Coordinates of C-alpha atoms and ligand atoms in Angstrom, one line a residue:
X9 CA -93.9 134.9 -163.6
X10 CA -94.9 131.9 -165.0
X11 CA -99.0 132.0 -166.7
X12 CA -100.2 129.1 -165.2
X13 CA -101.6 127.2 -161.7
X14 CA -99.3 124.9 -162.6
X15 CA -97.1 124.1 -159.4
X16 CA -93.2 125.5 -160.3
X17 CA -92.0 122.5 -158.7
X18 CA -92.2 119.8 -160.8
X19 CA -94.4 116.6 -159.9
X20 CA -92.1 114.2 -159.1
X21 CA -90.2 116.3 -156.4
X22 CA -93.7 118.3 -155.5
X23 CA -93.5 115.1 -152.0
X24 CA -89.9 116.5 -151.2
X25 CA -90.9 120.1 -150.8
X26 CA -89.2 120.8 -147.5
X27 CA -86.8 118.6 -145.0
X28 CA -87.6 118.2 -141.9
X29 CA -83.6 119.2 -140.9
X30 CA -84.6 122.7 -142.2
X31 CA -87.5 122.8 -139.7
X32 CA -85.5 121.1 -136.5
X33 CA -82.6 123.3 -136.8
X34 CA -84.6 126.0 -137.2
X35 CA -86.2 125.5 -133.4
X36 CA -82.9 124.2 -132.0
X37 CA -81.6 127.5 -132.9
X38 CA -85.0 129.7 -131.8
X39 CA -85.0 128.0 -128.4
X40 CA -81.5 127.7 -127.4
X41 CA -81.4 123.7 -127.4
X42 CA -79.2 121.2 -127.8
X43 CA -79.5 119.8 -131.5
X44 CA -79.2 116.4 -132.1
X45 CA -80.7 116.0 -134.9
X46 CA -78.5 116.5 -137.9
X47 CA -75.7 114.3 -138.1
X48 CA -72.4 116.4 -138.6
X49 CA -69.5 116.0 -136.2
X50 CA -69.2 119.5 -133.7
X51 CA -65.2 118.6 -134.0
X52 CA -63.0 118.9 -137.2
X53 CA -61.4 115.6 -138.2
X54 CA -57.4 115.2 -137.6
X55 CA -55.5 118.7 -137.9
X56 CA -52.7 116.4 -140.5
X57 CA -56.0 116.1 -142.9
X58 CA -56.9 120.3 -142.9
X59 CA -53.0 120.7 -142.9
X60 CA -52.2 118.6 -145.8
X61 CA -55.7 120.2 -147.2
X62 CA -54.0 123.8 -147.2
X63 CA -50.8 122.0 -148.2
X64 CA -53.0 120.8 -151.5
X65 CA -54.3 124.8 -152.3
X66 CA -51.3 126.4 -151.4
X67 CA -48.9 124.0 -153.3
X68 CA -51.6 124.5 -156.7
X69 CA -53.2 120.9 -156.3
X70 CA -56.7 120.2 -157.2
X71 CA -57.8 124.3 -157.4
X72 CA -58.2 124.3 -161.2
X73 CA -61.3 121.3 -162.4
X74 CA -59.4 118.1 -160.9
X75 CA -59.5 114.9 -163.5
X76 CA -63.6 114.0 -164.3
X77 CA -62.7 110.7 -162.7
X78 CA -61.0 112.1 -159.7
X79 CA -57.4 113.0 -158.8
X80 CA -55.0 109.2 -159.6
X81 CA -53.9 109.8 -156.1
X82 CA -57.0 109.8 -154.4
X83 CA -58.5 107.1 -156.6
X84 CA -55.4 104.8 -155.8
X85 CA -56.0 105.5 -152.3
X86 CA -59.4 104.0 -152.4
X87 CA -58.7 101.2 -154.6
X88 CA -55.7 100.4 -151.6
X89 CA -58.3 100.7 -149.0
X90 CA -60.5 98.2 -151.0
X91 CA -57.7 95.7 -151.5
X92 CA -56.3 96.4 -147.6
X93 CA -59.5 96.0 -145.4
X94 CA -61.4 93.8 -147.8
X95 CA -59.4 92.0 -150.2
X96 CA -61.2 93.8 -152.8
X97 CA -59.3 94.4 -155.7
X98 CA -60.4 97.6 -158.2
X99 CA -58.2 99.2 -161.0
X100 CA -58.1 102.6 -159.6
X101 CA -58.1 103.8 -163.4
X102 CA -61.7 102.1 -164.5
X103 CA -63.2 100.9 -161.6
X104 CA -63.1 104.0 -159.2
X105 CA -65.1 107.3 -159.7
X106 CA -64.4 110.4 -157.3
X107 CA -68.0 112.0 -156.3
X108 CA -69.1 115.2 -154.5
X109 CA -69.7 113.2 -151.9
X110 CA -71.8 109.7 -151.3
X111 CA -75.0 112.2 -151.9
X112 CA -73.5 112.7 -155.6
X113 CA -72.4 108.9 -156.2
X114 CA -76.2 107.9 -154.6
X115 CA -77.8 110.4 -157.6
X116 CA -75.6 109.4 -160.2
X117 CA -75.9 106.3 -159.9
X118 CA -79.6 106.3 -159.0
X119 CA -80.0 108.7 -162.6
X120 CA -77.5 106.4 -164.5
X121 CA -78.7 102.7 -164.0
X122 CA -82.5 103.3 -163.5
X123 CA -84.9 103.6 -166.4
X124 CA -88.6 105.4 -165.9
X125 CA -90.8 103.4 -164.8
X126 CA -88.4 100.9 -163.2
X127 CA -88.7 100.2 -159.5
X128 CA -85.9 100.3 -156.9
X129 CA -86.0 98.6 -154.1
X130 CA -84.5 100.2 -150.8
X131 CA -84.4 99.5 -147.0
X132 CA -87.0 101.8 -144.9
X133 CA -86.2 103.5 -142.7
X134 CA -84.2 105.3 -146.0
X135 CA -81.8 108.5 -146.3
X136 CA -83.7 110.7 -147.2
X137 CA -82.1 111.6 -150.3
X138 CA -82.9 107.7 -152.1
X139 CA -86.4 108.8 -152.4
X140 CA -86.0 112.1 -154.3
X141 CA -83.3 110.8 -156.0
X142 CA -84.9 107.5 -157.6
X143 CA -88.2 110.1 -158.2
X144 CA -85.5 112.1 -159.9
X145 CA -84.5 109.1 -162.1
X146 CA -88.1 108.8 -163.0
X147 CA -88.6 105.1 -160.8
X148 CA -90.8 103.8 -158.5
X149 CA -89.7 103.0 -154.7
X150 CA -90.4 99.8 -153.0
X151 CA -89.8 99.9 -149.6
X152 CA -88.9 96.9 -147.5
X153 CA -89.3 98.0 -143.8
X154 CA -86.8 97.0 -141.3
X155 CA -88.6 96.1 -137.8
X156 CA -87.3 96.0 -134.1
X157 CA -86.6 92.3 -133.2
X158 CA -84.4 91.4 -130.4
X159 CA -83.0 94.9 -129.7
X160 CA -82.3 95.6 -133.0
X161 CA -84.2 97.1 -136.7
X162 CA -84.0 93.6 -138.7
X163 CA -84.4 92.7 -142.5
X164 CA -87.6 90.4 -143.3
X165 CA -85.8 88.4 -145.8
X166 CA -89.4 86.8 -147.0
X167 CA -90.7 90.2 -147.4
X168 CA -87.2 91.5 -149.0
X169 CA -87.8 88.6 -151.8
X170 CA -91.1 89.4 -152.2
X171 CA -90.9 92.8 -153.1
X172 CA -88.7 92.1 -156.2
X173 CA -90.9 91.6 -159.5
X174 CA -90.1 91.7 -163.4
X175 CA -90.0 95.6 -162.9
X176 CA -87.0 95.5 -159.8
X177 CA -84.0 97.2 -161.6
X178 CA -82.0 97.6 -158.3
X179 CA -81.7 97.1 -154.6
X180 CA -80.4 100.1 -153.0
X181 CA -78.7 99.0 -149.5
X182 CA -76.9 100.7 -146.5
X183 CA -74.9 98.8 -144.0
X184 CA -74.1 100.4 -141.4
X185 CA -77.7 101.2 -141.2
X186 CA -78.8 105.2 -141.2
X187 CA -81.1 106.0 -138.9
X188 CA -81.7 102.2 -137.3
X189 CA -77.9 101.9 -136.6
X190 CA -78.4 98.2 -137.8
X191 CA -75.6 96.8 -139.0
X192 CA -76.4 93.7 -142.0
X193 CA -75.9 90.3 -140.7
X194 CA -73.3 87.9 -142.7
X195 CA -77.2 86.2 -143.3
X196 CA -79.0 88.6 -144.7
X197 CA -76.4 90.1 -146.9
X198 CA -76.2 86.5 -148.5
X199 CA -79.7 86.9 -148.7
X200 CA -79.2 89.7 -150.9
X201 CA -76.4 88.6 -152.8
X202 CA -78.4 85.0 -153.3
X203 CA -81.6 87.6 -154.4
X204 CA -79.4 89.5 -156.5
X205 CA -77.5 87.0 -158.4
X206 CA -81.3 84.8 -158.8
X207 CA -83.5 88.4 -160.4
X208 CA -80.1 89.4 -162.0
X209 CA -80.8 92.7 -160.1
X210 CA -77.7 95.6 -159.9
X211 CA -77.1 96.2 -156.1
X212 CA -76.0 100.2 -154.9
X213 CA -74.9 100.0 -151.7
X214 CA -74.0 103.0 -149.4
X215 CA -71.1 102.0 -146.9
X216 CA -70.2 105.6 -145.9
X217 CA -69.9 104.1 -142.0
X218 CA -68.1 101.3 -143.0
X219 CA -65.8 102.4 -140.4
X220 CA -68.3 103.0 -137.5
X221 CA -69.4 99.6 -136.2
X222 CA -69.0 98.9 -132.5
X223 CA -68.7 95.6 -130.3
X224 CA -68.7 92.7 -131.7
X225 CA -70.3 94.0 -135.3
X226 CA -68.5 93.0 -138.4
X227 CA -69.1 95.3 -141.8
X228 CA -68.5 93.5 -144.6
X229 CA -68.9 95.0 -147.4
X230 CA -71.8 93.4 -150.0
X231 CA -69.1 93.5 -153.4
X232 CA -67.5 90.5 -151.4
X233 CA -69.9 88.4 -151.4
X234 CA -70.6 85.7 -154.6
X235 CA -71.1 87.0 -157.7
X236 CA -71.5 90.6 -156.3
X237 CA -68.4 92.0 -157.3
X238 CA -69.9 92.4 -161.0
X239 CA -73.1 93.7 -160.0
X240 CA -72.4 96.4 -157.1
X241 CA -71.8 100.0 -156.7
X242 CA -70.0 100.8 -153.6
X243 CA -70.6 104.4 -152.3
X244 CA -68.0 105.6 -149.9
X245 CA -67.2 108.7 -148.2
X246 CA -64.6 110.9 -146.7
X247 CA -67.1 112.7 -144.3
X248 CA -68.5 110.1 -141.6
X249 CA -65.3 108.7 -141.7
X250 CA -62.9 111.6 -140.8
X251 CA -65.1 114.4 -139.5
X252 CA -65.2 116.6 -142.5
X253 CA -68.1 116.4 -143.5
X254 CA -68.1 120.0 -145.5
X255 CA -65.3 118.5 -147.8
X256 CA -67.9 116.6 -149.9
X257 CA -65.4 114.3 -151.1
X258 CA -67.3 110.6 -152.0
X259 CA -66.6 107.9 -154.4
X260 CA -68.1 104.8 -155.8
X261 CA -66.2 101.8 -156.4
X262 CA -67.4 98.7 -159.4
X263 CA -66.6 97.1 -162.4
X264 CA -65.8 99.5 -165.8
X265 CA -69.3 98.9 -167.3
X266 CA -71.0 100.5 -164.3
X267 CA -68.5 102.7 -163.6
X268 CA -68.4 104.5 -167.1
X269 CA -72.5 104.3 -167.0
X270 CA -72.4 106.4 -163.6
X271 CA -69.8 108.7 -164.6
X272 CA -72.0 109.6 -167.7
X273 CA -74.5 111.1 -165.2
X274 CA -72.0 112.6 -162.6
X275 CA -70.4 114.4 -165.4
X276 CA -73.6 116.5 -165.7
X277 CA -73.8 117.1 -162.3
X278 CA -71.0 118.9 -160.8
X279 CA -68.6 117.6 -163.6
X280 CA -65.8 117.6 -161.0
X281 CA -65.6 118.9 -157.4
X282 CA -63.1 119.6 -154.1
X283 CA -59.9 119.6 -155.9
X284 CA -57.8 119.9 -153.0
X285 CA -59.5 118.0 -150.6
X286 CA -59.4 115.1 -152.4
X287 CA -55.2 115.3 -152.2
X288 CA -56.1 115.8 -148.4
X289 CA -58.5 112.3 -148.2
X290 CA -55.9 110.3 -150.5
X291 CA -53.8 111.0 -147.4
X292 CA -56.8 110.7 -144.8
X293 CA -57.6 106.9 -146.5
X294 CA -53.1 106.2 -145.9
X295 CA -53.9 106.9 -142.1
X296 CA -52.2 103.9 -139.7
X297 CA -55.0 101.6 -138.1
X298 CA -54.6 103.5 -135.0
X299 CA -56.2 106.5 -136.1
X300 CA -59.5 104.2 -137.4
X301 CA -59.1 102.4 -133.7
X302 CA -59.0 105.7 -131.7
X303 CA -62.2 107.3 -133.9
X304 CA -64.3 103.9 -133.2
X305 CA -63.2 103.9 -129.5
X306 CA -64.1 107.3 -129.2
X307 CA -67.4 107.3 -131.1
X308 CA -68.7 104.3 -128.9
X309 CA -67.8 106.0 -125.8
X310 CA -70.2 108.8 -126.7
X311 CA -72.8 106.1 -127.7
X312 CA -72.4 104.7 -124.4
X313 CA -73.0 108.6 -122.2
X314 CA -76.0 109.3 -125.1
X315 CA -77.3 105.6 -124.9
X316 CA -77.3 105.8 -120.9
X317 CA -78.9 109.2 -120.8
X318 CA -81.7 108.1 -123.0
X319 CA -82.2 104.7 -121.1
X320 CA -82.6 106.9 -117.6
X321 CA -84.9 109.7 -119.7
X322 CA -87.2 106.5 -120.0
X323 CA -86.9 105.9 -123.6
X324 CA -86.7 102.3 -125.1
X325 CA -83.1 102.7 -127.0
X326 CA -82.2 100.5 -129.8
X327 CA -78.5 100.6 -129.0
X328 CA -76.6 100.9 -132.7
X329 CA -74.1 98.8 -134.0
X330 CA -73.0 100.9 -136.3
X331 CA -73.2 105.0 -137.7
X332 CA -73.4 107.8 -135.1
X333 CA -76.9 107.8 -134.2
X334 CA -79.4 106.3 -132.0
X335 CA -83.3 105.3 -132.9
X336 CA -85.2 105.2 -129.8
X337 CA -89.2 104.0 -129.2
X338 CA -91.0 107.2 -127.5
X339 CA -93.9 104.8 -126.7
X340 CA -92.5 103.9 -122.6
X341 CA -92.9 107.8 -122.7
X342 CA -96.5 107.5 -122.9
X343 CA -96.7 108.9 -126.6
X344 CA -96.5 107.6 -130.3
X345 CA -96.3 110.7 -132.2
X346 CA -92.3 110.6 -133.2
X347 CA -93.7 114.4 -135.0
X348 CA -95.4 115.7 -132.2
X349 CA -92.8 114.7 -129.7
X350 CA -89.8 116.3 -131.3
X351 CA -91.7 119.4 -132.1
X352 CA -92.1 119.4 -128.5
X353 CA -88.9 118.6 -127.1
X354 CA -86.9 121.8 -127.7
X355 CA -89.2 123.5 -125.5
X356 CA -90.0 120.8 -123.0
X357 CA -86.5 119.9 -122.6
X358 CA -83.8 121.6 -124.6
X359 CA -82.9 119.2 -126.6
X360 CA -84.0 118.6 -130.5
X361 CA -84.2 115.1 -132.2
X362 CA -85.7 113.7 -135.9
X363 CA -88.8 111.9 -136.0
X364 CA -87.9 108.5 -137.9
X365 CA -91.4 108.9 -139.6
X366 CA -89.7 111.7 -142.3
X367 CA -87.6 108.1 -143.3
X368 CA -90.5 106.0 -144.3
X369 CA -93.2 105.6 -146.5
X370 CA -95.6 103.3 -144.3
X371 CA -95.5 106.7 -141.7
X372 CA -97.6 104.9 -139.1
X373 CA -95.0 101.9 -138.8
X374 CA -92.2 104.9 -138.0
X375 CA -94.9 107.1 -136.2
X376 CA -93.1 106.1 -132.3
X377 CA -89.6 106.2 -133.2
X378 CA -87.0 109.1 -132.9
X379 CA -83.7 109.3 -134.0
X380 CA -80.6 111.0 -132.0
X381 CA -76.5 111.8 -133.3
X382 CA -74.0 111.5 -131.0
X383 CA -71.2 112.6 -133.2
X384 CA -71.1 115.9 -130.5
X385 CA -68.8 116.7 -127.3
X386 CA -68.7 114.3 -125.1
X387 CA -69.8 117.8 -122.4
X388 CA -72.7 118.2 -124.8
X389 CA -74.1 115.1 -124.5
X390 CA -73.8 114.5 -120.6
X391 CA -75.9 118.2 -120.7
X392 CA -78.3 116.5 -123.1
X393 CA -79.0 113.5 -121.0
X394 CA -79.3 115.6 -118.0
X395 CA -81.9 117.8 -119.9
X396 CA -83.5 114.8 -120.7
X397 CA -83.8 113.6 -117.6
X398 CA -86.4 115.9 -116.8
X399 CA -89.0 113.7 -119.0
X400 CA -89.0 110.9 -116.8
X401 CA -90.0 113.3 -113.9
Ligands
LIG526 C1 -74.3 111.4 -144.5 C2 -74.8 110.3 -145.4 C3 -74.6 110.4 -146.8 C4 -74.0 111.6 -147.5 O1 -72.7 111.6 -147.5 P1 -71.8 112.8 -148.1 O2 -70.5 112.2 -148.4 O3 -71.8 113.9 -147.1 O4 -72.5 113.3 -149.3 C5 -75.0 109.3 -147.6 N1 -75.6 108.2 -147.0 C6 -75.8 108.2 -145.7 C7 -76.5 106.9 -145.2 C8 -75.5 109.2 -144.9 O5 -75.8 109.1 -143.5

């Protein structure tokens, strides 16, 4: 035992304690209801990816430490991928890093390019793990809140340039937007390029549902934008995009200098991870269009039973542009505790959801808003929506 009072966890993770997941899961599985909270497919991704995965450990590739940078093949996949969708061009040998996923790229980069001291400026709602990972990194968060406007969680570009100050190291963006489902506007990511280029600011920006954008919503990637290239880490992911989400394989994409600066901290963190999966996503990233078609068809159509079941339940639902999951405003309910309500709901109606709050700083602007995945069975949703039903009784 330690002598002292002193706390054992350390001060600047004493906020980050326990995650609210832990909690929710927890009650979807003590009351039997449907959990919609945490965002992980209920379906494996393509049975070619776990096939060519097994291929990968049977054959002997990838099960002793892979390269620190990642396996050439995979990394020549992404830098294709890159130059195919978004006429981005990387050398795969300097200017891609393999990561244990985007949570591993987010930390190492955070832990790389921020001094103590310096602030980081990042979208709120945020994933949850910017926060602990730029308290990690010793900086200071400054959260620019994204509001509802027209339907949709919008960027205050005034407020966005106003948060920057001698002190801003970095902006940390995610487009397609986790939890809002926002998807950045052509506008406001020349708004942040323009900011950017202006402050001399480095730009992380987490893409990992680059491929889940519905409608009529364009991602375009923030390195392709003026004078970006130079000053942007791009985290991807195999996850999100292929329903694999327990492969952890992630990777960042940038020019050398900040490439070699975040592979100095990754190094220290797992070194190197998923040997063989990262044979199976090289193959995953070669997939014809069709396969990227079929997954967005397929994801909106479950937006569209979840979306519809939620309308009827009597939420207000911010219908997502992007990334699996849907924010609704509990407020036409008769409520404004997002907390309250979802500790609620797995006994009033069988069905478990995140309050938004858990994402923000400012907790009273994210107080009335609740966020739901739909990355589940198409069967498990319609029973969702009919459980939920029962609210607007
Ligand atoms: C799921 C998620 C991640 C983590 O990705 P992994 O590759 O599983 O580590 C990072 N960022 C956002 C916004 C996510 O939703």
């Amino acid at each position: 035992m330690t002598s002292s009072a002193r706390p054992l966890l350390n001060r600047r993770l004493a906020e980050f304690g326990t995650t609210i997941f832990a909690e929710m899961s927890a009650l979807a599985v003590a009351t039997g209801a449907i959990n919609l909270g945490q965002g992980f497919p209920d379906t494996d991704g393509p049975e070619e990816l776990r096939e060519a995965a097994v291929r990968a450990l049977r054959e002997g590739r990838g099960n002793q430490y892979p390269p620190g940078p990642g396996v050439p093949e995979l990394r020549t996949a992404v830098a294709e991928h890159q130059l195919r969708r978004y006429g981005l061009s990387y050398d795969p040998d300097t200017e891609v890093l393999v990561t244990a996923g985007a949570t591993e790229a987010i930390a190492a980069a955070l832990l790389a390019l921020v001094e103590p001291g310096d602030e980081v400026v990042a979208l709120e709602p945020y994933y949850d793990s910017y926060a602990a990972c730029i308290a990690m990194a010793g900086g200071r968060r400054v959260p620019v809140t994204l509001r509802p406007h027209e339907g949709a969680f919008r960027l205050d570009l005034d407020e966005l340039r106003a948060a920057v100050t001698g002190r801003t190291r970095l902006l940390l963006v995610n487009t397609p937007h986790n939890p809002t489902g926002t998807v950045l506007t052509r506008e406001e990511l020349t708004a942040i390029a323009e900011l950017a280029v202006e402050r001399d600011l480095l730009v992380v920006t987490d893409e990992v549902y680059e491929h889940l954008v519905f409608d009529d919503a364009e991602h375009i990637p923030l390195a392709t934008l003026p004078g970006m290239r130079e000053r942007t880490v791009t985290i991807g992911s195999a996850g999100k995009t292929f329903s694999f989400t327990g492969w952890k394989v992630g990777w960042i994409t940038a020019a050398p200098g900040l490439v070699t600066a975040v592979r100095s901290a990754k190094q220290y963190l797992t070194y190197v991870a998923s040997g063989p999966f990262q044979y199976a996503v090289a193959e995953a990233l070669a997939l014809p269009e069709s396969y990227f078609e079929t997954f967005r068809a397929d994801m909106r159509a479950r937006r569209e039973v979840l979306a519809a079941g939620l309308g009827e339940a009597g939420f207000e639902v911010f219908r997502p542009a992007g990334t699996y999951f849907i924010t609704t405003d509990i407020r036409p309910l008769g409520v404004t505790d997002g907390f309250a309500f979802c500790r609620a709901l797995p006994e009033r109606a069988g069905v478990v959801a995140i309050p938004n709050a858990v994402f923000y700083d400012h907790r009273a602007e994210g107080a009335p808003y609740v966020r739901f995945a739909f990355c589940k069975q198409p069967s498990l949703l319609e029973e969702a929506a009919t459980r939920l039903k029962t609210l607007a009784g």
